[in-house]
mmCIF file of C-alpha atoms in Angstrom:
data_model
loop_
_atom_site.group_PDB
_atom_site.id
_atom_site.type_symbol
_atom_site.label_atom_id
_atom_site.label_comp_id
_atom_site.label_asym_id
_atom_site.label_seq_id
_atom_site.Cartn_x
_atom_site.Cartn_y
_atom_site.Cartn_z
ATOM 1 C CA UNK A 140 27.050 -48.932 2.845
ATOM 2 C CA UNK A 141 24.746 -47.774 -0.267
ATOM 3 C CA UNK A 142 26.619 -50.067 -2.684
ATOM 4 C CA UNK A 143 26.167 -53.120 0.068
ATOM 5 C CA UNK A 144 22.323 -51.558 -0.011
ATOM 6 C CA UNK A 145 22.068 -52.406 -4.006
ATOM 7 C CA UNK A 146 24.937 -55.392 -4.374
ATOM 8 C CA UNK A 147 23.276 -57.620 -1.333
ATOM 9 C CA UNK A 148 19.561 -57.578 -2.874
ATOM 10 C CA UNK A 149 21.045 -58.458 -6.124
ATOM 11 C CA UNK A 150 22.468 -61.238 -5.543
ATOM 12 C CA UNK A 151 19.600 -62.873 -3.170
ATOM 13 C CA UNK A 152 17.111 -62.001 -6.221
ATOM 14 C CA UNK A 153 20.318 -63.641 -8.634
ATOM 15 C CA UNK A 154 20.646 -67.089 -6.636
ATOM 16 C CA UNK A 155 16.532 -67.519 -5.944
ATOM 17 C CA UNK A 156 15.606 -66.369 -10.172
ATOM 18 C CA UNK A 157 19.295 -68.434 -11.234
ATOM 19 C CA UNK A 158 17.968 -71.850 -8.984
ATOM 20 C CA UNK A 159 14.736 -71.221 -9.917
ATOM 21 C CA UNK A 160 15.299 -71.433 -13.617
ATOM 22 C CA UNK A 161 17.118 -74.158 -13.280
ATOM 23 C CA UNK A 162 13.806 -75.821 -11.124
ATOM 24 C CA UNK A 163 12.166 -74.498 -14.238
ATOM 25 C CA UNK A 164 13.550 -75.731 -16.828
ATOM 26 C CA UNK A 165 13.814 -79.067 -15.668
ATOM 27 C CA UNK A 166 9.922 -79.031 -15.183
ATOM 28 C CA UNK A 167 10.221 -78.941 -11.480
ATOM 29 C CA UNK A 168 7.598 -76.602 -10.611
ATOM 30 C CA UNK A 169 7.228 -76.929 -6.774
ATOM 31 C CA UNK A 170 11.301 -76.409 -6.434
ATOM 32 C CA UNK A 171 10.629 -72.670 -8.445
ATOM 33 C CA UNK A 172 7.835 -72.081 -6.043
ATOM 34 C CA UNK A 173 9.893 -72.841 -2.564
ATOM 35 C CA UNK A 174 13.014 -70.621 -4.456
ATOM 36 C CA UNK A 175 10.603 -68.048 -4.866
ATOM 37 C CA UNK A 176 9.321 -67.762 -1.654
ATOM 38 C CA UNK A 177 12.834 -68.369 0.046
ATOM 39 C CA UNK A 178 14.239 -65.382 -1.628
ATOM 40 C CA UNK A 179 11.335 -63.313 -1.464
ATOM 41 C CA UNK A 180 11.435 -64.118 2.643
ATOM 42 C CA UNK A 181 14.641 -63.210 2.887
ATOM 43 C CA UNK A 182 14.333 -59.412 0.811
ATOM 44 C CA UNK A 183 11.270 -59.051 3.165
ATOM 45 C CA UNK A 184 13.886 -59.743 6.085
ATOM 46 C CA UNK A 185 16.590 -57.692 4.668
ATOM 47 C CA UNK A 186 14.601 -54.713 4.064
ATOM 48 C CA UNK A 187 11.826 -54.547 6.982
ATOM 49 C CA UNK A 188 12.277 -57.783 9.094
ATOM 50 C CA UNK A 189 15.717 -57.650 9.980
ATOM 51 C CA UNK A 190 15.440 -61.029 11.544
ATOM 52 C CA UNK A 191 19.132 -61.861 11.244
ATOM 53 C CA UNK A 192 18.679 -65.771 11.003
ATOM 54 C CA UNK A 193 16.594 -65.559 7.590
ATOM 55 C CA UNK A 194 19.904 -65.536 5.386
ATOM 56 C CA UNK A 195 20.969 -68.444 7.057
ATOM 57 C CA UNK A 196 18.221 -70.295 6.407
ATOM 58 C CA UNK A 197 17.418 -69.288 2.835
ATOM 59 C CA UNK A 198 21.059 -70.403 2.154
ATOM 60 C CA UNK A 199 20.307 -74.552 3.945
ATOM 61 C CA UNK A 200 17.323 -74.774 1.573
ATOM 62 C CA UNK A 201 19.258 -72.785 -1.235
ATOM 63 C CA UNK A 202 21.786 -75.582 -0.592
ATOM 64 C CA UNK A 203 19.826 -78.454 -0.212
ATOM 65 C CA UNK A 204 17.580 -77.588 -2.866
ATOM 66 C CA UNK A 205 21.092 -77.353 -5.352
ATOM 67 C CA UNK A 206 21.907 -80.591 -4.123
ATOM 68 C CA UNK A 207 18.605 -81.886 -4.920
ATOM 69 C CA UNK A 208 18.950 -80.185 -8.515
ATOM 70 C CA UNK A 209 22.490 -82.083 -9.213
ATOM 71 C CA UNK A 210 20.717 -85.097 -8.436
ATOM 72 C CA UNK A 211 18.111 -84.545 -10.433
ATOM 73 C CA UNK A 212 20.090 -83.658 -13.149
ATOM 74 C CA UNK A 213 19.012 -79.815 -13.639
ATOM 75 C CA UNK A 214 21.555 -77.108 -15.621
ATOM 76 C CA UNK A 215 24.721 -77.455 -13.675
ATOM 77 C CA UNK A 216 25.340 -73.970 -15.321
ATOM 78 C CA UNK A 217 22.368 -72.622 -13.906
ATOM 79 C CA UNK A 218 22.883 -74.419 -10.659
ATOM 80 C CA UNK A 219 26.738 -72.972 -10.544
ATOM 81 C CA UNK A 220 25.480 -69.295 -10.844
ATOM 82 C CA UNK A 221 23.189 -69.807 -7.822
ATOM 83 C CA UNK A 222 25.877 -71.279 -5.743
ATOM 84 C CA UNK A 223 27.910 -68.105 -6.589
ATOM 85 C CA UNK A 224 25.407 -65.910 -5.806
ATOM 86 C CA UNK A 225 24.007 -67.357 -3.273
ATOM 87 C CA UNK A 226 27.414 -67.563 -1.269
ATOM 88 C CA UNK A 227 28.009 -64.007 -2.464
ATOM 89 C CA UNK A 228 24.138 -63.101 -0.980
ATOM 90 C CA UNK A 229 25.236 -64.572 2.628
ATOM 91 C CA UNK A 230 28.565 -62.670 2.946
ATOM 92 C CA UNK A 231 27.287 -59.588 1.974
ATOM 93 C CA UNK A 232 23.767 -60.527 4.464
ATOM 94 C CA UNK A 233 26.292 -60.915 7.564
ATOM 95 C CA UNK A 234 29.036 -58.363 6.611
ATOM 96 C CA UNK A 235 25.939 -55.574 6.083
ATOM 97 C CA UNK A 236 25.230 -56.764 9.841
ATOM 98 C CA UNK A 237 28.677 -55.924 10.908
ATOM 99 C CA UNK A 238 28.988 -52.749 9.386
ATOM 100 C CA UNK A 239 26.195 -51.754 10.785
ATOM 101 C CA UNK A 240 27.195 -52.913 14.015
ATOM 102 C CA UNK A 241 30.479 -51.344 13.597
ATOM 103 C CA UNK A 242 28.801 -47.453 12.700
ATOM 104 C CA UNK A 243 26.324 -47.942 15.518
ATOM 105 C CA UNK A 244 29.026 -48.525 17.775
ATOM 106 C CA UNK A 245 31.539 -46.087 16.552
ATOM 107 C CA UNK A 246 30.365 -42.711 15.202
ATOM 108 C CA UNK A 247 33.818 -42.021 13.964
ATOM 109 C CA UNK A 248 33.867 -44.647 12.017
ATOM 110 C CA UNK A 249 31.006 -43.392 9.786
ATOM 111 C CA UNK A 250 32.531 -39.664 10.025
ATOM 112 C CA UNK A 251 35.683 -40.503 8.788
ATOM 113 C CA UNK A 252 34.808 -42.519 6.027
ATOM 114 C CA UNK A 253 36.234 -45.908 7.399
ATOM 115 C CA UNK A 254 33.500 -47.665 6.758
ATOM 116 C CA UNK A 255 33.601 -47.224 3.129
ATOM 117 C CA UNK A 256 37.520 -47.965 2.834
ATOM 118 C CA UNK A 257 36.243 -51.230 4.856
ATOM 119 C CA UNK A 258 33.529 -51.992 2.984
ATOM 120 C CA UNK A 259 35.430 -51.039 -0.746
ATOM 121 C CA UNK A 260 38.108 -53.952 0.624
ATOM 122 C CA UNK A 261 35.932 -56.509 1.189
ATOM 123 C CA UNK A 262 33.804 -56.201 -2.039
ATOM 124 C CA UNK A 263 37.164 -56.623 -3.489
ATOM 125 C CA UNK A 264 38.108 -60.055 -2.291
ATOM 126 C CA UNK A 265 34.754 -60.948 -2.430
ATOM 127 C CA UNK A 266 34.460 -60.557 -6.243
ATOM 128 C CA UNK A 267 38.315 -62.175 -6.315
ATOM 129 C CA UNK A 268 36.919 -65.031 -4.106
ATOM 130 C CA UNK A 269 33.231 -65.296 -6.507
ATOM 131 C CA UNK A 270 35.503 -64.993 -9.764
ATOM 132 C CA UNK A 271 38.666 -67.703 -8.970
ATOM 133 C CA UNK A 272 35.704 -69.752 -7.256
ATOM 134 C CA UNK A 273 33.699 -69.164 -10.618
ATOM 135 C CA UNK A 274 36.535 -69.673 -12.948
ATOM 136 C CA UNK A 275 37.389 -73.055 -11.279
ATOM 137 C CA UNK A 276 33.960 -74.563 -11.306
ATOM 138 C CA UNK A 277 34.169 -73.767 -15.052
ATOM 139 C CA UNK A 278 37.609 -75.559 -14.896
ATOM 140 C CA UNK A 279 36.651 -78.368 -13.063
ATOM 141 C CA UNK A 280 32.850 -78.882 -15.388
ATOM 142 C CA UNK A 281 34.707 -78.774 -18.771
ATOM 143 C CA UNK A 282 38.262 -80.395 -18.319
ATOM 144 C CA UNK A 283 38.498 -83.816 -17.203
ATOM 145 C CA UNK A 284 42.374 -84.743 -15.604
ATOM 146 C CA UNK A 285 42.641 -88.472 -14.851
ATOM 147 C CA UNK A 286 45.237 -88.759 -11.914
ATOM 148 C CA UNK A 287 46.596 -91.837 -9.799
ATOM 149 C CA UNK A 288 45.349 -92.575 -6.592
ATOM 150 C CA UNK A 289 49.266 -91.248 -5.190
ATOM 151 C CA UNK A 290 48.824 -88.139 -7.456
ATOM 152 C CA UNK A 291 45.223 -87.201 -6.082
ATOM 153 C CA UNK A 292 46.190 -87.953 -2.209
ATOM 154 C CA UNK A 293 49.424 -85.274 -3.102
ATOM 155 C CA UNK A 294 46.680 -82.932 -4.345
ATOM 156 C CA UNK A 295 44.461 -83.404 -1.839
ATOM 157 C CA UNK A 296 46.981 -82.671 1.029
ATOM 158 C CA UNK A 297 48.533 -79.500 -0.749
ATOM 159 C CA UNK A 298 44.969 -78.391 -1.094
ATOM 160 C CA UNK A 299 44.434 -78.556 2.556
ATOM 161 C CA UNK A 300 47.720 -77.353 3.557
ATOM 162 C CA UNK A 301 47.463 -73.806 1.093
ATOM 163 C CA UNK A 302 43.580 -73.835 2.530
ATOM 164 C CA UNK A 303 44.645 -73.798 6.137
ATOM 165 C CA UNK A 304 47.990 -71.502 5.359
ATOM 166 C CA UNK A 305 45.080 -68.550 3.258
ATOM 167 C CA UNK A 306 43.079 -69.303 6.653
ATOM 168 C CA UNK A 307 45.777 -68.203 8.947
ATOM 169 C CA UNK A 308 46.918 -65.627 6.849
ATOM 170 C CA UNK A 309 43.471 -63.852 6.868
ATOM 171 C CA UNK A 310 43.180 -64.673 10.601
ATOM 172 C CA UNK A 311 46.432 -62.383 11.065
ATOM 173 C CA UNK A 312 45.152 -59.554 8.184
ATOM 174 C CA UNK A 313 42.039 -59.540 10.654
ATOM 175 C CA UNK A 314 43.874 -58.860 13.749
#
């Protein structure tokens, strides 16, 4: 739990300053001020509030206000590390949640040193999920493939089909 204590405020202060440069170096001062406040409302919540519907909120306008930045033409590269984090900020916000659910609830779970095994795992894929995710924005920003229409619909579907088939599988590893 102490590394999910250090790895979840990082990454909300990552996504808010990584947006938020991005706001400011496209002169778009009252975006850096709402990114600002966003994250700094949602370390308030994480660390005295404990709200629980702050993250999810933080991450609509975090959203939004990325979409908003595309349009407007801001640093994709700046605008790709604060999706990262940002997704990385909202696991980590509702899997802290569950663990702590899960030691309240079971006080052999914290005894026995469960919870860290648990939490070890999922920091795992998460940073295999953040990199590949990562790696393949890069990818997809710096190489351009020109495909016929048949080619991209035969892509698209095989994209679905190994999305749904990882879906299940986790489903099952969850069970």
């Amino acid at each position: 739990m102490m590394l999910l204590q250090v790895l979840l405020p990082l990454n909300i202060v990552l996504a808010a300053g990584a947006l938020a440069w991005a706001y400011g170096s496209g002169h778009q001062w009252s975006g850096v001020l709402i990114l600002i406040g966003l994250g700094m409302l949602w370390l308030l919540d994480y660390f005295f509030l404990r709200w629980r519907w702050t993250g999810t909120l933080a991450v609509l306008c975090f959203f939004s206000l990325i979409v908003a930045g595309g349009w407007a033409g801001l640093s994709v590269g700046w605008l790709l590390v604060g999706v990262l984090a940002t997704l990385a900020a909202w696991d980590l916000d509702h899997f802290a949640q569950r663990v702590q659910e899960m030691i309240e609830d079971d006080d052999e779970a914290r005894d026995t040193g469960r919870e860290t095994v648990v939490v070890r795992r999922h920091l795992l894929r998460l940073g295999g999920v953040i990199a590949i995710g990562g790696l393949l924005a890069v990818l997809a920003l710096r190489v351009q493939v020109r495909f016929s229409f048949a080619v991209a619909v035969i892509l698209t579907f095989a994209s679905v089909l190994g999305l749904s088939q990882a879906v299940r599988m986790l489903r099952r590893e969850g069970h």
